[in-house]
XYZ file of C-alpha atoms in Angstrom:
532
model
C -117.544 -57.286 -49.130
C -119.901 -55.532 -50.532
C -117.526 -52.432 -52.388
C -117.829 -53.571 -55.763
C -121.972 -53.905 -56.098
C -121.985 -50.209 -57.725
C -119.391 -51.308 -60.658
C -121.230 -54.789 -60.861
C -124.739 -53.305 -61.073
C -123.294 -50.436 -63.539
C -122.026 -53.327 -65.780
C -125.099 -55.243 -65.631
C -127.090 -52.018 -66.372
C -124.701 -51.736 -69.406
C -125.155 -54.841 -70.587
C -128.823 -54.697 -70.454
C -129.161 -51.208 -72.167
C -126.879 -53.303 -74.687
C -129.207 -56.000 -75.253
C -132.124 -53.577 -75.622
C -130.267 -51.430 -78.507
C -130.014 -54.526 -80.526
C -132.849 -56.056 -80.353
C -134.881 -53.265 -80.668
C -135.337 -53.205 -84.643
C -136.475 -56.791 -84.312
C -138.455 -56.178 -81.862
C -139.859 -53.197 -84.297
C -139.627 -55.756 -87.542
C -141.783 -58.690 -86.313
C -144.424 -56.637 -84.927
C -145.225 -54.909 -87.807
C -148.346 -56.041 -90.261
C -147.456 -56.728 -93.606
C -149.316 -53.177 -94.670
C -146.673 -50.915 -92.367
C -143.767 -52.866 -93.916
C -144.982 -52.272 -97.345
C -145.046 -48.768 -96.420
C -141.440 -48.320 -95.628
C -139.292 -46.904 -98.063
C -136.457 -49.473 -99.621
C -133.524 -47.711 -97.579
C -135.634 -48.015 -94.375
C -136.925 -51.268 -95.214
C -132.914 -52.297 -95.822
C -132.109 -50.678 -92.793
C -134.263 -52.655 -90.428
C -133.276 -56.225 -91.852
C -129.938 -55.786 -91.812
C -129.821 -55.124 -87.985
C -132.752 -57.755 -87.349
C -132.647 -61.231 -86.400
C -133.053 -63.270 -89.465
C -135.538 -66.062 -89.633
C -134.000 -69.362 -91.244
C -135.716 -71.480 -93.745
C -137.306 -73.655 -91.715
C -138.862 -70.701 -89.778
C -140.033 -68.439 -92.916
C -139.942 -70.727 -95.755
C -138.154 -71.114 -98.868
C -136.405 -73.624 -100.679
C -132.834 -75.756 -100.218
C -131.433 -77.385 -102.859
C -128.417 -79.227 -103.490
C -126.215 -79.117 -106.755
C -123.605 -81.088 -108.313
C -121.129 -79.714 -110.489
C -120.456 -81.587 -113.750
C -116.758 -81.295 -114.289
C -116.570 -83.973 -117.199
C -114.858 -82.260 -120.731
C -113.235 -79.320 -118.107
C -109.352 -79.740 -118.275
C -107.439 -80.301 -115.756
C -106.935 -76.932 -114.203
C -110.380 -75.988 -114.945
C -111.944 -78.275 -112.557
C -109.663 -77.480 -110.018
C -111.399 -74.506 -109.288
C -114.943 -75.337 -110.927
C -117.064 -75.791 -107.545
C -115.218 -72.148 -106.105
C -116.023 -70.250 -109.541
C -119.702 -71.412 -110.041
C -120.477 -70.554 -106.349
C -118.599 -67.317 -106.554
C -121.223 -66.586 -110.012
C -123.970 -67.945 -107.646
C -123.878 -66.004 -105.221
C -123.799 -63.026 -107.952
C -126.413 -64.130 -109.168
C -128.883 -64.907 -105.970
C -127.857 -61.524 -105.002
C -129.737 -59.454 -107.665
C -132.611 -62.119 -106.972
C -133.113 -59.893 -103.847
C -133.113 -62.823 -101.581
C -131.991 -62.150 -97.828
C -129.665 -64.034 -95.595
C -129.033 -66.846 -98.627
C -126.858 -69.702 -98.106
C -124.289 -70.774 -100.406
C -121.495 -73.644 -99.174
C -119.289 -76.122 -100.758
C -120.304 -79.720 -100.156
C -117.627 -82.210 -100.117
C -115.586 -81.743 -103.722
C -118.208 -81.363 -106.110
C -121.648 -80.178 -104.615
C -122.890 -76.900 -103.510
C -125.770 -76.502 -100.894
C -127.742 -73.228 -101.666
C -129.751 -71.960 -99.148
C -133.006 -69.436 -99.920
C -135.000 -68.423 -97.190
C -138.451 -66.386 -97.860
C -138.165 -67.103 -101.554
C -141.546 -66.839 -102.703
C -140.697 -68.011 -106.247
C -138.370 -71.622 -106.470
C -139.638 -71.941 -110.150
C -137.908 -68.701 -111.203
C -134.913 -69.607 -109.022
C -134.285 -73.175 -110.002
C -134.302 -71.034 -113.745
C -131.687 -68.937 -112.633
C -129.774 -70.983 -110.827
C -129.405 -73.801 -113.185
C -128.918 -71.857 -116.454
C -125.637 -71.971 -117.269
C -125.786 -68.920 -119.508
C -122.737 -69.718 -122.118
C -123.420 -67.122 -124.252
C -121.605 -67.550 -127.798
C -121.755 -65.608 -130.967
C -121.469 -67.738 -134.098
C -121.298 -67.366 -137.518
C -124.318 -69.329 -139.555
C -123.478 -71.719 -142.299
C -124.319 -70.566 -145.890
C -127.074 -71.982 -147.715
C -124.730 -73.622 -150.212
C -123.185 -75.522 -147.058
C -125.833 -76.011 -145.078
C -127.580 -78.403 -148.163
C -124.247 -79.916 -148.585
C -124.654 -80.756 -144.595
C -127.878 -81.963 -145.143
C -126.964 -84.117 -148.115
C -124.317 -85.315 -145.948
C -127.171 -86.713 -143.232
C -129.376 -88.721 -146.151
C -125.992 -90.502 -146.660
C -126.020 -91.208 -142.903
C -129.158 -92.041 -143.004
C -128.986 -94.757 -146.229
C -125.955 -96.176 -144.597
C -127.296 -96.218 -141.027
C -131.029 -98.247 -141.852
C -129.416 -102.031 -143.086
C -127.736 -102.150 -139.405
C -131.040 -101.007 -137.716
C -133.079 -104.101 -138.503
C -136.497 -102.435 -136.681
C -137.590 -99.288 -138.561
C -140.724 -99.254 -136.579
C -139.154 -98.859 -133.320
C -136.843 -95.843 -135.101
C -139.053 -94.717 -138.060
C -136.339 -91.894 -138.392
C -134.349 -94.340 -140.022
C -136.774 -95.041 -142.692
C -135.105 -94.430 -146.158
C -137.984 -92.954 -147.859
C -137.964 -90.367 -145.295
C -134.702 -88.670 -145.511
C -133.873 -85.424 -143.709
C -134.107 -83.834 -146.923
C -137.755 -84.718 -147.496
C -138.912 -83.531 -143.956
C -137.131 -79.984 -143.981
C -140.147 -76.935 -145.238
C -138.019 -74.303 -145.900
C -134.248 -73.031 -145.284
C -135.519 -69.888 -145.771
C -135.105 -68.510 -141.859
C -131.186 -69.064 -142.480
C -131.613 -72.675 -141.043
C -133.616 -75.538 -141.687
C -137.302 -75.341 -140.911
C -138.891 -78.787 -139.446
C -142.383 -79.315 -138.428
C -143.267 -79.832 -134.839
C -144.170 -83.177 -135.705
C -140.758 -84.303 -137.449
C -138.776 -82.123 -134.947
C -138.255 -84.819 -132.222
C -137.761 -87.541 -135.195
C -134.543 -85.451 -136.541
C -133.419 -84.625 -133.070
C -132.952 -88.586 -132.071
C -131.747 -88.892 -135.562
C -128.931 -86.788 -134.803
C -128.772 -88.604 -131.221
C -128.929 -92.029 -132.533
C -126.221 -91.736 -135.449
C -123.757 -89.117 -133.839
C -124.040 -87.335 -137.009
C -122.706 -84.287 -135.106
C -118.919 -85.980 -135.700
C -119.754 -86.812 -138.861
C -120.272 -83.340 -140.162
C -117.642 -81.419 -141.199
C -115.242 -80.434 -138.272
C -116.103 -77.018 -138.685
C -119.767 -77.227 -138.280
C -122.398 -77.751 -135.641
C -125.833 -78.357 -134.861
C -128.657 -76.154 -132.770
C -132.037 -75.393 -132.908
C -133.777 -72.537 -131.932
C -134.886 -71.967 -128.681
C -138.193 -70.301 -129.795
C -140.612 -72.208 -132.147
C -140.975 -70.512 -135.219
C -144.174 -70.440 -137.719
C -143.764 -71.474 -141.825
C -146.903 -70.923 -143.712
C -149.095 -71.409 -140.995
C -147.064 -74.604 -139.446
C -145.456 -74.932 -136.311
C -141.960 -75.732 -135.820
C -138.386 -75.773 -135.181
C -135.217 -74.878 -136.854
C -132.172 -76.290 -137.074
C -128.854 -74.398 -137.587
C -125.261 -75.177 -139.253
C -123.145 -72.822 -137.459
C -119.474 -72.481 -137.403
C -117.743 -74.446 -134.720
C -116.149 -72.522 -133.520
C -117.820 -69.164 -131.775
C -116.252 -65.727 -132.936
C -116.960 -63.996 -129.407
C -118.153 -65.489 -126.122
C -120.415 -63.835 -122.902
C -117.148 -63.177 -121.847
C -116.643 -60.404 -123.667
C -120.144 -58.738 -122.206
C -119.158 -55.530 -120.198
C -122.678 -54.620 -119.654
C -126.637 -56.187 -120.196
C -129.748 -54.763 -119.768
C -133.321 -55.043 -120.124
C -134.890 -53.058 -123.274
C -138.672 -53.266 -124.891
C -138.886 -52.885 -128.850
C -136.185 -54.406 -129.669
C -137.343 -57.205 -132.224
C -139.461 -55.174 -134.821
C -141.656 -58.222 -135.321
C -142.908 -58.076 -131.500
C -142.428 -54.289 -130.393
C -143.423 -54.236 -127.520
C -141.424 -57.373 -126.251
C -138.622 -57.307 -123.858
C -135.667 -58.185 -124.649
C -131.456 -57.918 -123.357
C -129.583 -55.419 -125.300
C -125.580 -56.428 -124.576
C -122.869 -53.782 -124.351
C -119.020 -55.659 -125.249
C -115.869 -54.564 -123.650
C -113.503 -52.594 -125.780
C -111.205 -56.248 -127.040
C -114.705 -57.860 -127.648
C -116.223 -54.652 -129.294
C -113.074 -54.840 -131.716
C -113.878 -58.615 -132.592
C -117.467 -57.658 -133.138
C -116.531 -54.740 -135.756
C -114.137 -57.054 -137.589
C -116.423 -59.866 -137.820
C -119.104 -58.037 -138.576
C -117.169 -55.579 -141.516
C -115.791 -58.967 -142.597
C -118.785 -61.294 -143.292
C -121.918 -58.661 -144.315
C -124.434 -60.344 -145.403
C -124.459 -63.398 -143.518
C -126.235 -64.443 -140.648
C -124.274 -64.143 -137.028
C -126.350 -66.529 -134.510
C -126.609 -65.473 -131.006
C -126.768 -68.796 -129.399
C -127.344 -69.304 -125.674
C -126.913 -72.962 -123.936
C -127.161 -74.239 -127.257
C -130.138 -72.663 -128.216
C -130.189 -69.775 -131.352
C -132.057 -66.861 -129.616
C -131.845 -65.231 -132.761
C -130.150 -65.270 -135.801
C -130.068 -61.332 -137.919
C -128.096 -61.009 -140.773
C -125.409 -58.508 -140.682
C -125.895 -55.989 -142.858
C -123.284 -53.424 -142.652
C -120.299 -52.859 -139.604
C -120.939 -52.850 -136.656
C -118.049 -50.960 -134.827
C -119.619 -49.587 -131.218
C -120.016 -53.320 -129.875
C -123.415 -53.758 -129.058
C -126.050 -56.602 -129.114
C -128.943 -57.547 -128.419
C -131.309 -61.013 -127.488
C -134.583 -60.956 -128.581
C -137.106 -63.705 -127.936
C -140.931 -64.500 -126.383
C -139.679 -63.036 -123.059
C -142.009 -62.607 -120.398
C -140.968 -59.253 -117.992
C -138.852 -61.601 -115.501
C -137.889 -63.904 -118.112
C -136.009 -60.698 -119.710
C -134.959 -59.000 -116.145
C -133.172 -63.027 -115.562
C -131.569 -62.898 -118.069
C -129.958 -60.126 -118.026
C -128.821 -61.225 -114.472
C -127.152 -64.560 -115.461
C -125.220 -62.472 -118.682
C -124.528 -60.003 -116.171
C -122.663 -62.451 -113.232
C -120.843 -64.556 -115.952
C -121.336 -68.232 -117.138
C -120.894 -71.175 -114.876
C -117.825 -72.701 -115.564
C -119.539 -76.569 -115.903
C -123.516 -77.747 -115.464
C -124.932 -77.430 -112.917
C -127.344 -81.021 -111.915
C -129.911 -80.555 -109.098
C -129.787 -83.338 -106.669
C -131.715 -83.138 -103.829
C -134.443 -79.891 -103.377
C -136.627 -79.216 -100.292
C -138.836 -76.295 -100.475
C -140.635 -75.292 -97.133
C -143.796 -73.143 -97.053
C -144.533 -70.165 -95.553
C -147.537 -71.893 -94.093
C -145.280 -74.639 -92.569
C -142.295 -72.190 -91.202
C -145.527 -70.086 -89.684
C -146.273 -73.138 -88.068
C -142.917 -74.169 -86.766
C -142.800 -70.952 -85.522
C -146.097 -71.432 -83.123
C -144.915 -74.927 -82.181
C -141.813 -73.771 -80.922
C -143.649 -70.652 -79.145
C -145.968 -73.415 -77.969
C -143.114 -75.454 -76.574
C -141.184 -73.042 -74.835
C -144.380 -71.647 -73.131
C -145.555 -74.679 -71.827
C -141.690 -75.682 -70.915
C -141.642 -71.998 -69.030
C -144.492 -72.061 -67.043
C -143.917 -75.957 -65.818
C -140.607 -74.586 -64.707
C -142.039 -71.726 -63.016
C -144.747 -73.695 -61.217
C -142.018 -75.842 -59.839
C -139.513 -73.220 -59.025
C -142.057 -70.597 -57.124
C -143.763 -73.814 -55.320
C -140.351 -75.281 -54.437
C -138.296 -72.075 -53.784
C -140.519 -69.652 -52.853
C -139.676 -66.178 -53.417
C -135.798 -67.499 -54.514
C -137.333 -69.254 -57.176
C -138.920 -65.794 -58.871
C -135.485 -64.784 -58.528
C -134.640 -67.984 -61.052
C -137.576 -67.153 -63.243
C -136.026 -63.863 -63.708
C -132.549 -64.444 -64.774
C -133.745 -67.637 -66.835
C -135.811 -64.506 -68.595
C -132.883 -62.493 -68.420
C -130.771 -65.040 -69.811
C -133.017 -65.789 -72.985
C -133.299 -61.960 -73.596
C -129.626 -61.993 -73.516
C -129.078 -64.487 -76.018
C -131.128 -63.183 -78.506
C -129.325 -60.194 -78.426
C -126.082 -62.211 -78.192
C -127.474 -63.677 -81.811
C -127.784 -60.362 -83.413
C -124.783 -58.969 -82.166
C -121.854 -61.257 -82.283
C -122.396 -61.720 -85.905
C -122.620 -58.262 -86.520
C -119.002 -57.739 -84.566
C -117.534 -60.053 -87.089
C -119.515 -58.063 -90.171
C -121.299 -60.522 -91.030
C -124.845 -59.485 -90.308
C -127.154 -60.465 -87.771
C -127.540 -64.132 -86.830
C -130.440 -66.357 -87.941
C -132.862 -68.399 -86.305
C -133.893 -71.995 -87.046
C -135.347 -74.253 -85.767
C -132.544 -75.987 -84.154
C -132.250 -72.864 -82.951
C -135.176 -72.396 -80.800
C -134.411 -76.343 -79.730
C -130.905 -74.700 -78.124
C -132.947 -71.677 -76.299
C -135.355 -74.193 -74.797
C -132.205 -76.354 -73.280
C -130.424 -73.162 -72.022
C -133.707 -72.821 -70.110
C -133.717 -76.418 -68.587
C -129.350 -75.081 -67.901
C -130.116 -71.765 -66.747
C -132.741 -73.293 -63.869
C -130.154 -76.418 -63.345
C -127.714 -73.523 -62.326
C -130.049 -72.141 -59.637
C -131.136 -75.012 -58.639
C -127.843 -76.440 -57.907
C -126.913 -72.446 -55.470
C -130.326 -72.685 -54.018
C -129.354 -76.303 -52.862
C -126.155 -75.582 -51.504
C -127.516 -72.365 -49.600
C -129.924 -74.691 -48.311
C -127.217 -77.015 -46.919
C -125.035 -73.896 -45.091
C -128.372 -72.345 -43.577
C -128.904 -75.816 -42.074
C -125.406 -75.754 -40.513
C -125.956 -72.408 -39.118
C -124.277 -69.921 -40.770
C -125.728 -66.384 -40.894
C -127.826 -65.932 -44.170
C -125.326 -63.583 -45.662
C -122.344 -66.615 -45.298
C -124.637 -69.008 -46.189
C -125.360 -67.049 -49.904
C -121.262 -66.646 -50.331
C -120.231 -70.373 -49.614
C -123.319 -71.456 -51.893
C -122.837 -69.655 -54.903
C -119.180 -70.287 -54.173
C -119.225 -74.234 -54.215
C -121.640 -74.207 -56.632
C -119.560 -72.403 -59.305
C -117.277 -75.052 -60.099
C -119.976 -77.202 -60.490
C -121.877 -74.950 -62.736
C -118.566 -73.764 -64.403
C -117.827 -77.586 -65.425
C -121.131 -78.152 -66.290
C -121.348 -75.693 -68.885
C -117.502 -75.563 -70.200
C -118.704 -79.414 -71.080
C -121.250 -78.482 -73.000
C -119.259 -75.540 -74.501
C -116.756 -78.069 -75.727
C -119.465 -79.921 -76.914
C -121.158 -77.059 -78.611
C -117.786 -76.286 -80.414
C -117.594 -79.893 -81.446
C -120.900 -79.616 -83.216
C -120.421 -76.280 -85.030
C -116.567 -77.695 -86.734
C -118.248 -80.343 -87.994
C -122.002 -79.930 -88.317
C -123.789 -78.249 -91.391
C -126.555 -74.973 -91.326
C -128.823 -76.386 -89.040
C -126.537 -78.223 -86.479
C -124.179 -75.006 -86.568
C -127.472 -72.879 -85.817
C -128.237 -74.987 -82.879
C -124.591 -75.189 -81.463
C -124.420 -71.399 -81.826
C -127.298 -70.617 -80.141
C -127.083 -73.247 -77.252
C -123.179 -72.043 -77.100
C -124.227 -68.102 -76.409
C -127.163 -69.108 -74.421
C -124.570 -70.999 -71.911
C -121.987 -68.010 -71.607
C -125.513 -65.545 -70.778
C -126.443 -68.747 -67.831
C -123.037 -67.761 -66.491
C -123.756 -63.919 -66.153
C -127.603 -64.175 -64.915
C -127.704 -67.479 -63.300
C -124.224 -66.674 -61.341
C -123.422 -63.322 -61.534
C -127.074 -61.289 -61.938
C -128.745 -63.481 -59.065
C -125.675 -62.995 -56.994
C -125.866 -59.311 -56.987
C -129.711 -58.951 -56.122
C -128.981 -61.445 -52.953
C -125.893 -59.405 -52.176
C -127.826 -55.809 -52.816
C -130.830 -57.658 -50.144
C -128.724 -58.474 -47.736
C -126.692 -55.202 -47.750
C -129.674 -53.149 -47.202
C -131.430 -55.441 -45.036
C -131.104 -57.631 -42.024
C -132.998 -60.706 -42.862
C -134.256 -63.281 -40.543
C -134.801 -65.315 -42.602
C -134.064 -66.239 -46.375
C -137.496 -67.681 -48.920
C -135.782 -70.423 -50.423
């Protein structure tokens, strides 16, 4: 009866020196202060996190957002793929934010749900994420053509003002202020508005659609930096080409460099490296039109505009502006992982502190403390020395599953797992399962002591008309669990996940574990009697 308790002990052994080997560098990772894990080195530091358990965002903090990608103007078999390519550029992107264990999942056919935990920063990422980063570069209209284009507006403008009866509610309609008469200067290659006119020519061009009446060739953009004319503030607008002579496409390589814009030296800014095709466009366009101005326009905006003043043949670039450090360093990571393939909207964003994740943390701590120690009361008072025996593979059974959540995801390559707060909500009801289990042997122990059986019987027809029970029991919830984690998003999948590992450990401590300390007892020792 009794041959097999050396194999089952060695596998539980196993098992347990298992469990201790994986949880150790949590274990090691959550008890250090902030000052010993700023002392690790970045490989070390790496090391640890990728074979701890991970913290979710309701636990640490950070920020959730939701997205909608805009697929109107894509053709057909551009938006069949728009929601897979932006989150493919995404995640890219998130990745050289440095942020751990993100989330990034498609959301019925045109959202994407994007996940940060422990950002400290959802400013900067809402930046990142959102920018679109269509880099273009475009050839500048000529000052001959761009006052031709801006003759072209007054005549929009005179025809436009009899058909809007209320110039005071759109005074830039008023026919003695044409665009003409508002522009300073066209001396920065564009045309120079004041701050104040600025918003007046922009719903101009809104209002009228003058952007279809210009010639087909020719577009509109203003600078994405405000400029300074004789001591004035303002904008200016740009004619370019419509059509751009090389796209970010064509960027093999960006990076951030200081000194690049003699007017602010030490400024940071992106220098671009082209592939060999788009270094070959660049040295034809640029041999082909010295002299003119070549706008390097991002989202719409002219970063900057330099004329070209001889060849350029070796392909390279580079995006000057009022950059701040991490302006300059994000930039260089959106050129780097490609432009989105459509905009991006935000439509729904939840940012959890630190603060608040802290305090989830000690609620749940709370909670399963208070939970434990009512269960232990009851189980020592009710089942004596039995019940410690309950109390330890209920402790047994939650060390086991939070080794069970570090390595099962591993086994599949996928990192550690991650705890949420769902999560600890599935650890506190494999508690209440785990005791259920014991309570359900003790009772049926109870019932073949009280027919007499000898105490070693009466622990092998317990446990064994318990187990189907117990075994339906949990297969139930199993199912359940499965159920749950198809169909249920991050935090419903963390909590079936959890509660699903935390049931297959109840089976090996409440069943198996507990039956091999009874069956050890009773091997070594007559008993008289059994504390239950």
């Amino acid at each position: 009866m009794y041959k097999n308790l050396k194999w089952k002990a060695l596998l539980v052994a196993l098992v347990a020196v298992a469990s201790i080997y994986f949880l150790i560098p949590s274990i090691r990772l959550y008890r250090m202060s902030p000052q010993q894990k700023a002392a690790l080195t970045p490989e070390e530091s790496e090391s640890l996190r990728d074979k701890s358990l991970k913290l979710g965002l309701d636990l640490q903090g950070g920020m959730d957002v939701v997205l909608e990608v805009d697929k109107t103007g894509l053709k057909e078999e551009e938006a069949a793929d728009a929601v897979d390519r932006a989150m493919e550029i995404l995640r890219n992107r998130i990745d050289q934010l440095g942020v751990t264990e993100p989330l990034i999942q498609k959301q019925g056919q045109n959202r994407i749900r994007v996940q940060l935990p422990g950002l400290l920063d959802p400013e900067r990422a809402k930046t990142l994420i959102g920018q679109t980063a269509m880099l273009e570069f475009v050839l500048v209209a000529t000052a001959d053509e761009t006052k031709e284009l801006i003759d072209r507006l007054d005549t929009i403008v005179a025809k436009r003002v009899p058909a809007v009866r209320d110039t005071a509610k759109y005074p830039y309609f008023d026919p003695a202020k044409p665009i003409s008469s508002r522009m300073l200067t066209i001396e920065f290659g564009g045309v120079f508005f004041s701050e104040e006119d600025a918003p007046d020519v922009q719903k101009f061009l809104e209002e009228a659609g003058t952007d279809s009446s210009l010639s087909l060739d020719a577009r509109l953009a203003w600078s994405a930096e405000p400029e300074n004319f004789q001591g004035r503030p303002g904008r200016v607008l740009y004619f370019l080409k419509k059509k751009p002579e090389l796209t970010g496409s064509e960027v093999a390589e960006a990076r951030v460099g200081i000194g690049l814009d003699a007017e602010r030296p030490n400024a940071p800014g992106v220098t671009l490296t082209l592939t060999r095709a788009g270094s070959a466009v660049f040295s034809r366009v640029t041999g082909a039109n010295i002299g003119r101005q070549l706008a390097i326009v991002l989202d719409g905006k002219v970063r900057s505009a330099p004329v070209i003043k001889t060849k350029i043949p070796r392909g390279e670039a580079s995006i000057t502006g009022s950059f701040t450090d991490e302006e300059a360093k994000d930039l260089r990571i959106v050129l780097r992982s490609g432009a989105l393939p459509a905009a991006l909207t935000m439509i729904e964003e939840r940012t959890v502190g630190p603060s608040l994740g802290q305090d989830s943390i000690a609620k749940g701590i709370t909670a399963g403390l208070v939970g434990t120690l009512l269960v232990v009361v009851f189980m020592c008072t009710y089942y004596r020395l039995s019940g410690i025996l309950a109390i330890f593979a209920m402790l047994l059974n939650v060390w086991f599953l939070l080794a069970g959540l570090v390595a099962i995801p591993m086994a599949f390559r996928s990192g550690p797992g991650t705890l949420t707060l769902p999560g600890i909500a599935g650890i506190i009801l494999t508690i209440g399962m785990s005791v259920d289990a014991n309570v359900l042997i003790f009772e049926r122990i109870r019932e073949e002591l009280r027919t007499g059986k000898t105490i070693a019987r009466s622990i092998e027809f317990g446990y064994e008309r318990a187990f189907r029970t117990i075994l339906d029991s949990n297969v139930t919830t199993l199912i359940s669990s499965a159920v749950l984690w198809k169909f249920g998003t991050g935090p419903i999948k963390g909590f079936a996940v959890t509660l699903s590992i935390g049931l297959i450990a109840n089976m090996f401590t409440a069943v198996f574990v507990t039956k091999l300390i009874y069956d050890v007892i009773v091997s070594r020792r007559r008993l008289e009697s059994l504390s239950i």
